[in-house]
Tab-separated table of C-alpha atoms in Angstrom:
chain	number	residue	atom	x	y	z
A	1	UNK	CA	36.776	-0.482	-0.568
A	2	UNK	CA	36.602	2.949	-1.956
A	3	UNK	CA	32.778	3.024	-2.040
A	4	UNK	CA	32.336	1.891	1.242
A	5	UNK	CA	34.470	4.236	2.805
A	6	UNK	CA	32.332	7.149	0.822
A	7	UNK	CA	29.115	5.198	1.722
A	8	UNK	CA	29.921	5.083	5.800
A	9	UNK	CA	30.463	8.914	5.492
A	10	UNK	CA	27.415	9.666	3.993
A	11	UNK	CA	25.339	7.417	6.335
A	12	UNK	CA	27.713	9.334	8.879
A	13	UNK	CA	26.583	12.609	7.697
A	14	UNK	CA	22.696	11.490	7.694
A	15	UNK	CA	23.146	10.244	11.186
A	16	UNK	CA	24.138	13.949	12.067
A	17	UNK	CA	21.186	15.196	10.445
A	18	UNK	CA	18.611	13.031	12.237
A	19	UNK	CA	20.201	14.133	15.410
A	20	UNK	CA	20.195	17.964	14.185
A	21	UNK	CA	16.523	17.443	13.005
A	22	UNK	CA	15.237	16.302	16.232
A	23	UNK	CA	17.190	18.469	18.482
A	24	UNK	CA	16.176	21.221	17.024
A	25	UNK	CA	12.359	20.026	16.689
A	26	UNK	CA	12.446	19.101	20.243
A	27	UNK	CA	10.260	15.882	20.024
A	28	UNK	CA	10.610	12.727	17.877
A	29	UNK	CA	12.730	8.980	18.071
A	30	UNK	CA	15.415	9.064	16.376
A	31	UNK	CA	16.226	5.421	17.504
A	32	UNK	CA	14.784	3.977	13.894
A	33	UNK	CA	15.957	6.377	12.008
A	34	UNK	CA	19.386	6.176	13.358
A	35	UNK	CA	19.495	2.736	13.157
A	36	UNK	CA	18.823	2.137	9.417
A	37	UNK	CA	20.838	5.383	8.369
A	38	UNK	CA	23.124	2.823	6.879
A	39	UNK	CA	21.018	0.418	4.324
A	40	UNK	CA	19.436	3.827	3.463
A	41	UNK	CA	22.503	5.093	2.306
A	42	UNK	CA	23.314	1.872	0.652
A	43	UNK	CA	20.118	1.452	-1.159
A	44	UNK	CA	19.966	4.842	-2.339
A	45	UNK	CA	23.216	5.413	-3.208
A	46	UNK	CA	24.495	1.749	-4.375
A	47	UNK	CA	21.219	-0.348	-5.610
A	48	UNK	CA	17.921	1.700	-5.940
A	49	UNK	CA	17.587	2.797	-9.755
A	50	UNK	CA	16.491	6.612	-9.832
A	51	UNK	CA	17.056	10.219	-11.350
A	52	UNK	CA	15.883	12.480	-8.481
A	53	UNK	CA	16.125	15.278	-11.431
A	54	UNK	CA	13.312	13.560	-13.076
A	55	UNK	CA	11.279	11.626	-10.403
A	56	UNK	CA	7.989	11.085	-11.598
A	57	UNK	CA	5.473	8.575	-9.694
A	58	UNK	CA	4.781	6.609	-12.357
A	59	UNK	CA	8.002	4.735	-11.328
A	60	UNK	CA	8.649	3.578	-15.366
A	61	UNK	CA	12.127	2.649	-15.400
A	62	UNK	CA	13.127	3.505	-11.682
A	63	UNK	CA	13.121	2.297	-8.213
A	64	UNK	CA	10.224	3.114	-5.773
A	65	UNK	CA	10.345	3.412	-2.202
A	66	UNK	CA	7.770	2.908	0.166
A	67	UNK	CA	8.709	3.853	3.756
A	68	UNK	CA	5.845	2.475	5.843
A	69	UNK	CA	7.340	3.051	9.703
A	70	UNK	CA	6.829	6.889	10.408
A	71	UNK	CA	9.450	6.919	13.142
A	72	UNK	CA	12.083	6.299	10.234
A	73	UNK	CA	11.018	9.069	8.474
A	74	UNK	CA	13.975	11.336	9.810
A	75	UNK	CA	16.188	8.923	7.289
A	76	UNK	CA	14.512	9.919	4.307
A	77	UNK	CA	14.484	14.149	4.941
């Protein structure tokens, strides 16, 4: 239960950000972005394989994402 309470305060945290990011851009939906802020969290955080220290696109031992849906893109900043 411990992990879940530290994942719905990161996604809490990202949600934030979205909301910062757009206010302060003045344009954009943050609707999609908002709206997956969760499984984002969760996948990064809980199931994805990866050492952001030593991302390399090869992808050899480590979990790529493909975000295809621009209007999500907030999640992912």
């Amino acid at each position: 239960m411990e992990d879940v309470d530290k994942l719905k305060k990161i996604a809490s945290q990202v949600r934030r950000d979205i909301v910062r990011m757009v206010h302060a851009q003045a344009s954009g939906h943050p609707g999609g972005s908002l709206g997956c802020a969760d499984f984002m969290v969760a996948l990064y955080f809980k199931v994805m394989k990866h050492d952001p220290k030593n991302f390399d696109l090869d992808g050899k031992n480590q979990d790529l994402f493909f975000l295809f849906q621009w209007s999500y893109f907030a999640t992912m900043v």
